[in-house]
């Protein structure tokens, strides 16, 4: 079994990097876009709030696999032809953006109204209230679900193998296709995914301690 | 202790002038044409049963609540709306500037929990008044010492008692050197044994000539510390004048009599 794992590792390395690339792109883009849309959902004008609300509810109501196939096989019908990697990243990012929007909304909504009022009362403008009073507190509420969402993104990235993108999952299946010995390879894959996510969870706990300024 | 005065400060043009103020929440009229002036250096206390509109009145003064008609002027300048051309709401920056000159202390303290006591006081000084970090720190230490919390400058709000938090709240408001200080039931959320330390701070600010408009249920304190008491009922000013006169009027003002009777039973 050790022999089979050692044989497989070089083939998996490239797939592992693709998995990290897909996860990283999805997380970074969805963090930037999701925070912007989430702030828009809370403070924006009505048309923007409506648009974000409809986007988020729609995306979150669709199975992620359907979304991936829709982007890859469906969008060419309206002239948007993406290669498998781009389509997979776009679909996973749309899904993650919708989640981040809700984390942001929930985090901001959890800050008592008195905080914004006290910030207004000392003369802070809207931007300063967000920057110095609301966001530092909301970040603490935002981080746990978000880091949880990052581990979901790593796990969910395995779905891109269904479009033929050679990520870790696809690389594992390719090796199994040559050796016809599934158990050691899937065990190895599980361990690699676990190690990545365990590292992320540890990071999450450290971040939470760092932001634990409120005693409850 | 402050004696009620008829002349002096009260004869000048009021610093805060509220005229014909009305405000509704949906179909409920909370304020029905309220008139109220506060002169520079004057301490005015608003009392009244809950639902009488006194907290709403206070919140209108720094525009945490919008108002429907009438006017609120501080130093002759309309608070929430531009003076010319109908009721155009002031821009964010103008409102922020007006609020910076109007200190407010809240019933629930509303300290920023992620900042230390000193940082709570410094935030407005740094970001609104544009003071350097060293200047702001010095001012914060000065005001925290004034409220008896010089030794707690680097404590987080969660490490302070309710009375201490509220004193930081007062320091945060007065450090901005506001023209007027609004106090919204600032002892209502405190354990009884902590009320005294907070009222003592308010008393010393009054003695130094800080202009204050406060809402409180501490009738004895209002009587001792105010120049004037305003009794509100059903969104209107039902009685106003020096404490001795207003409290004496209870014998012929039925609502005031009923309101005060409840306090006499427990507080006098």
XYZ file of C-alpha atoms in Angstrom:
484
model
C 0.000 0.000 0.000
C 2.867 2.394 0.851
C 4.371 1.527 -2.501
C 1.187 2.443 -4.352
C 0.940 5.750 -2.504
C 4.565 6.629 -3.270
C 3.964 5.763 -6.921
C 0.905 8.026 -7.055
C 2.277 11.107 -5.268
C 4.101 12.719 -8.245
C 0.952 12.368 -10.378
C -1.135 13.997 -7.671
C 1.152 16.994 -7.089
C -0.048 18.921 -10.113
C -3.672 18.121 -9.301
C -3.122 19.311 -5.747
C -1.837 22.655 -7.059
C -4.919 22.975 -9.291
C -7.150 22.288 -6.290
C -5.349 25.009 -4.325
C -5.592 27.398 -7.300
C -9.332 26.809 -7.748
C -9.997 27.153 -4.003
C -7.789 30.216 -3.683
C -9.339 32.027 -6.650
C -12.860 31.230 -5.479
C -12.186 32.374 -1.918
C -10.354 35.611 -2.797
C -12.761 36.753 -5.517
C -15.848 35.848 -3.509
C -14.455 37.614 -0.437
C -13.947 40.879 -2.335
C -17.193 40.743 -4.327
C -19.227 39.239 -1.491
C -18.202 41.878 1.066
C -18.994 44.663 -1.429
C -22.413 43.194 -2.266
C -23.087 42.384 1.405
C -22.450 45.993 2.428
C -24.686 47.010 -0.493
C -27.396 44.690 0.795
C -27.336 46.343 4.219
C -26.743 50.015 3.385
C -27.425 50.375 -0.351
C -30.355 52.026 -2.122
C -33.474 49.912 -2.601
C -32.802 48.775 -6.225
C -29.335 47.508 -5.244
C -30.689 45.774 -2.142
C -33.358 44.072 -4.244
C -30.867 42.972 -6.901
C -28.460 41.485 -4.343
C -31.312 39.807 -2.482
C -32.641 38.175 -5.671
C -29.133 37.101 -6.746
C -28.333 35.577 -3.364
C -31.650 33.766 -2.921
C -31.540 32.389 -6.461
C -27.960 31.104 -6.318
C -28.372 29.603 -2.862
C -31.486 27.798 -4.058
C -29.635 25.940 -6.814
C -27.523 22.802 -6.197
C -23.882 23.688 -6.793
C -23.507 20.858 -9.336
C -26.398 22.246 -11.393
C -24.729 25.658 -11.285
C -21.434 24.210 -12.556
C -23.111 22.373 -15.467
C -25.253 25.425 -16.224
C -22.215 27.682 -16.561
C -20.178 25.169 -18.599
C -22.823 23.588 -20.819
C -25.593 26.211 -20.644
C -23.880 29.567 -21.159
C -22.400 28.691 -24.612
C -26.009 28.818 -25.864
C -25.987 32.575 -25.216
C -22.507 32.941 -26.670
C -20.437 32.726 -23.491
C -17.995 29.888 -24.029
C -15.637 29.304 -21.109
C -12.981 26.625 -20.813
C -13.526 24.045 -18.101
C -11.258 25.726 -15.548
C -12.811 29.186 -15.973
C -16.349 27.801 -15.962
C -15.671 25.815 -12.798
C -14.124 28.790 -10.999
C -16.967 31.097 -12.113
C -19.673 28.696 -10.913
C -18.017 28.017 -7.560
C -17.367 31.754 -7.113
C -21.003 32.692 -7.788
C -22.044 30.150 -5.182
C -19.505 31.411 -2.648
C -20.360 35.083 -3.274
C -23.982 34.354 -2.360
C -22.811 32.779 0.907
C -20.383 35.582 1.757
C -23.174 38.132 1.158
C -25.242 36.420 3.845
C -22.316 36.166 6.296
C -21.673 39.903 5.867
C -25.333 40.807 6.277
C -25.619 38.674 9.397
C -22.391 40.039 10.879
C -23.427 43.663 10.408
C -26.979 43.021 11.603
C -25.628 41.485 14.818
C -24.056 44.797 15.877
C -26.512 46.624 18.183
C -28.078 49.806 16.726
C -26.640 51.738 19.674
C -23.143 51.329 18.223
C -23.992 53.242 15.049
C -25.875 55.833 17.125
C -22.939 56.386 19.464
C -20.653 56.709 16.438
C -23.030 59.265 14.883
C -23.239 61.165 18.163
C -19.492 61.859 18.246
C -19.693 63.163 14.677
C -18.288 60.296 12.623
C -19.383 60.252 8.988
C -20.911 57.124 7.427
C -17.589 55.851 6.062
C -15.797 56.474 9.370
C -18.579 54.745 11.324
C -18.169 51.643 9.183
C -14.396 51.672 9.297
C -13.779 52.357 12.976
C -16.901 51.083 14.717
C -19.006 48.652 12.668
C -16.467 46.658 10.639
C -14.020 45.877 13.474
C -16.907 44.385 15.446
C -18.588 42.721 12.468
C -15.304 41.070 11.430
C -15.404 39.011 14.581
C -18.877 37.727 13.709
C -17.949 37.227 10.079
C -14.770 35.159 10.500
C -16.046 31.856 11.926
C -18.670 31.201 9.216
C -16.339 32.538 6.534
C -13.403 30.265 7.428
C -15.906 27.426 7.617
C -16.917 28.485 4.110
C -13.288 28.359 2.980
C -13.028 24.701 3.984
C -16.288 24.130 2.102
C -14.687 25.751 -0.931
C -11.704 23.387 -0.769
C -14.004 20.380 -0.484
C -16.404 21.711 -3.111
C -13.530 22.259 -5.560
C -13.512 18.471 -6.105
C -16.629 19.017 -8.224
C -14.529 20.653 -10.948
C -13.195 17.161 -11.775
C -16.621 16.522 -13.303
C -15.799 19.067 -16.031
C -12.501 17.301 -16.711
C -10.327 19.795 -14.842
C -7.351 17.837 -13.507
C -7.529 18.801 -9.868
C -6.535 16.526 -6.976
C -9.746 14.512 -7.279
C -9.379 14.029 -11.018
C -5.699 13.103 -10.655
C -6.631 10.469 -8.100
C -9.197 8.996 -10.468
C -6.620 8.968 -13.284
C -4.133 6.995 -11.185
C -6.866 4.572 -10.143
C -7.668 4.189 -13.841
C -4.141 2.853 -14.346
C -3.694 0.770 -11.184
C -7.274 -0.462 -10.562
C -6.573 -0.124 -6.836
C -9.036 2.414 -5.463
C -8.799 2.125 -1.664
C -5.234 3.398 -1.000
C -5.666 6.265 -3.459
C -8.988 7.476 -2.056
C -7.533 7.161 1.459
C -4.578 9.269 0.362
C -6.917 11.839 -1.209
C -9.017 12.004 1.948
C -5.902 12.582 4.068
C -4.672 15.403 1.797
C -8.057 17.187 1.816
C -8.232 16.694 5.568
C -4.770 18.137 6.191
C -5.545 21.273 4.160
C -8.818 21.827 5.972
C -7.344 21.015 9.375
C -4.734 23.711 8.800
C -7.520 26.147 7.878
C -9.555 25.282 10.988
C -6.509 25.854 13.181
C -6.001 29.221 11.527
C -9.663 29.988 12.144
C -9.363 29.267 15.865
C -6.336 31.542 16.106
C -8.182 34.351 14.290
C -11.163 33.959 16.594
C -8.954 34.281 19.669
C -7.335 37.347 18.139
C -10.746 39.007 17.728
C -12.240 37.841 21.021
C -12.354 41.324 22.561
C -15.980 41.132 23.566
C -16.705 39.193 26.737
C -20.007 37.417 26.682
C -25.467 72.086 44.442
C -27.049 74.360 41.855
C -29.758 76.760 42.861
C -32.554 77.428 40.410
C -32.078 80.848 38.887
C -34.605 83.070 37.199
C -32.185 85.511 35.650
C -28.569 85.152 34.545
C -28.048 82.646 31.784
C -31.718 82.116 31.085
C -32.289 85.688 29.901
C -29.950 85.418 26.896
C -31.053 84.110 23.519
C -31.276 80.354 23.956
C -28.406 78.180 22.740
C -30.897 75.475 21.887
C -34.253 76.641 20.520
C -36.951 74.072 19.783
C -40.110 75.485 18.222
C -43.332 73.750 17.216
C -41.603 70.366 16.970
C -43.796 67.525 15.738
C -42.904 63.923 15.112
C -44.944 60.824 14.312
C -44.030 57.174 14.183
C -46.546 55.970 11.615
C -49.934 57.056 12.959
C -48.704 57.671 16.486
C -47.986 61.318 17.222
C -45.042 61.266 19.614
C -44.315 64.987 19.683
C -47.114 67.512 19.250
C -45.731 70.974 18.806
C -43.082 71.081 21.484
C -41.456 74.422 22.341
C -38.355 74.418 24.500
C -35.325 76.650 24.924
C -32.084 75.942 26.732
C -29.764 78.866 27.474
C -25.999 78.602 27.530
C -24.892 77.156 30.846
C -28.388 76.065 31.734
C -29.350 72.587 32.948
C -32.831 71.565 31.861
C -34.398 68.271 32.872
C -37.287 66.659 31.032
C -39.467 64.383 33.124
C -42.673 62.590 32.315
C -44.327 59.204 32.046
C -42.926 56.701 29.558
C -44.338 57.267 26.095
C -44.578 61.004 26.683
C -41.984 61.659 23.959
C -39.108 62.893 26.107
C -36.465 60.511 24.746
C -37.646 61.135 21.171
C -37.335 64.872 21.797
C -33.748 64.401 22.951
C -32.885 62.191 19.963
C -34.261 64.800 17.560
C -31.813 67.369 18.906
C -28.815 65.547 17.407
C -30.910 64.153 14.567
C -30.795 60.499 15.549
C -34.503 60.883 14.797
C -35.846 62.946 11.940
C -38.660 65.362 12.739
C -41.746 66.152 10.688
C -42.204 69.877 11.226
C -41.095 72.688 13.478
C -37.494 73.603 14.039
C -34.519 72.811 16.237
C -31.762 75.389 16.241
C -28.417 75.253 17.988
C -26.666 78.619 17.999
C -29.238 79.752 15.439
C -28.487 76.929 13.008
C -31.176 74.422 12.021
C -30.101 70.916 13.007
C -31.348 68.332 10.552
C -32.400 70.306 7.499
C -30.922 73.002 5.349
C -32.257 76.439 6.305
C -33.178 77.573 2.822
C -35.724 76.075 0.465
C -38.124 73.666 2.137
C -37.054 70.661 4.161
C -33.941 69.380 2.490
C -32.028 66.978 4.698
C -28.490 68.037 5.429
C -25.666 66.047 3.873
C -23.684 63.439 5.787
C -20.730 65.720 6.421
C -22.832 68.661 7.659
C -24.824 66.389 9.964
C -21.627 64.876 11.349
C -20.281 68.344 12.080
C -23.460 69.372 13.901
C -23.532 66.139 15.895
C -19.898 66.562 16.913
C -20.979 69.770 18.688
C -23.849 67.953 20.419
C -22.660 65.411 22.971
C -24.885 62.510 23.864
C -24.793 59.970 26.665
C -26.997 56.911 26.249
C -29.076 54.830 28.617
C -27.278 51.649 27.485
C -23.796 53.318 27.468
C -23.056 52.191 23.882
C -19.319 52.152 24.431
C -17.334 50.665 21.559
C -16.511 47.195 22.939
C -13.425 46.655 20.775
C -11.723 49.830 22.037
C -10.260 50.608 25.471
C -11.746 53.364 27.626
C -9.099 55.802 26.380
C -9.607 54.758 22.741
C -13.360 55.272 23.118
C -12.694 58.862 24.133
C -9.949 59.336 21.526
C -11.878 58.134 18.470
C -13.886 61.319 17.938
C -10.936 63.528 18.864
C -8.749 61.803 16.274
C -11.156 61.235 13.393
C -13.525 64.191 13.819
C -11.474 66.871 15.571
C -8.292 65.851 13.743
C -6.105 65.832 16.851
C -2.798 63.958 16.875
C -2.601 60.668 18.715
C -0.612 62.240 21.563
C -3.046 65.168 21.924
C -6.041 62.857 21.864
C -4.444 60.527 24.412
C -3.692 63.447 26.748
C -7.268 64.721 26.437
C -8.655 61.228 27.027
C -6.544 60.806 30.174
C -7.642 64.240 31.385
C -11.340 63.483 30.958
C -11.106 59.944 32.298
C -9.428 61.360 35.411
C -12.221 63.914 35.663
C -14.784 61.102 35.875
C -12.553 59.218 38.329
C -11.304 56.588 35.889
C -7.744 57.687 35.154
C -6.546 54.254 36.270
C -8.920 52.454 33.866
C -7.749 54.156 30.655
C -6.503 50.916 29.125
C -9.394 48.700 30.213
C -11.897 47.365 27.707
C -15.559 48.223 28.372
C -16.251 44.563 29.176
C -13.872 44.843 32.129
C -15.716 47.805 33.675
C -18.803 47.993 35.885
C -21.947 49.652 34.555
C -21.273 52.828 36.503
C -17.701 52.959 35.212
C -18.852 52.351 31.626
C -21.343 55.184 31.872
C -18.670 57.520 33.211
C -16.500 56.622 30.205
C -19.579 57.407 28.085
C -19.744 60.849 29.669
C -15.987 61.390 29.169
C -16.346 60.377 25.487
C -19.114 62.950 25.009
C -17.598 65.901 26.881
C -14.088 65.397 25.460
C -15.500 66.629 22.123
C -16.199 69.929 23.913
C -19.804 70.030 22.724
C -21.963 73.136 22.947
C -24.654 71.096 24.664
C -24.739 67.705 26.335
C -27.760 65.432 25.940
C -28.263 62.843 28.682
C -30.820 60.148 27.900
C -31.868 58.334 31.084
C -28.221 57.671 31.790
C -28.787 55.955 35.135
C -31.785 53.812 34.171
C -29.701 50.754 33.250
C -27.548 50.918 36.382
C -27.756 48.989 39.626
C -29.007 51.354 42.341
C -25.673 51.450 44.172
C -23.916 52.689 40.993
C -26.298 55.581 40.263
C -24.639 57.956 42.712
C -21.170 57.941 41.116
C -22.639 58.819 37.702
C -24.891 61.593 39.021
C -21.920 63.034 40.902
C -20.096 63.479 37.572
C -23.132 65.183 36.029
C -23.388 67.459 39.044
C -19.750 68.550 38.694
C -20.187 69.238 34.961
C -23.235 71.375 35.743
C -21.241 73.285 38.336
C -18.685 74.129 35.624
C -21.348 75.602 33.383
C -21.876 72.764 30.891
C -25.160 73.267 29.042
C -27.276 70.162 29.511
C -30.610 68.786 28.432
C -31.411 65.573 30.237
C -34.139 63.032 30.530
C -34.230 61.247 33.856
C -36.419 59.411 36.304
C -34.278 60.581 39.213
C -36.686 63.289 40.395
C -34.676 64.173 43.472
C -31.567 64.655 41.355
C -33.508 66.709 38.796
C -34.797 68.945 41.571
C -31.320 69.533 43.005
C -29.243 69.798 39.816
C -31.518 71.538 37.289
C -32.247 75.177 36.624
C -35.532 74.217 35.046
C -37.740 71.147 34.872
C -39.974 70.418 31.898
C -42.827 68.001 32.469
C -43.977 66.265 29.289
C -47.190 64.323 28.816
C -48.757 63.023 25.594
C -46.086 64.588 23.398
C -46.556 68.078 24.812
C -44.929 70.255 27.428
C -47.473 70.131 30.256
C -45.528 72.209 32.769
C -42.169 73.971 32.832
C -40.272 76.203 35.199
C -37.857 76.192 38.137
C -37.906 72.831 39.995
C -39.596 74.208 43.083
C -42.444 75.706 41.023
C -42.972 72.682 38.786
C -42.906 70.208 41.647
C -45.253 72.445 43.663
C -47.633 72.638 40.689
C -48.361 68.955 41.226
C -51.200 69.960 43.539
C -53.206 71.535 40.697
C -51.836 69.647 37.666
C -53.489 66.260 37.758
C -51.129 64.396 35.383
C -48.042 65.793 37.066
C -49.495 64.971 40.468
C -50.176 61.381 39.457
C -46.698 61.053 37.897
C -44.887 62.416 40.930
C -46.986 60.449 43.408
C -45.416 57.247 42.113
C -41.946 58.644 42.726
C -42.793 60.044 46.162
C -43.766 56.569 47.235
C -40.336 55.171 46.386
C -37.835 58.016 46.279
C -38.720 60.730 48.804
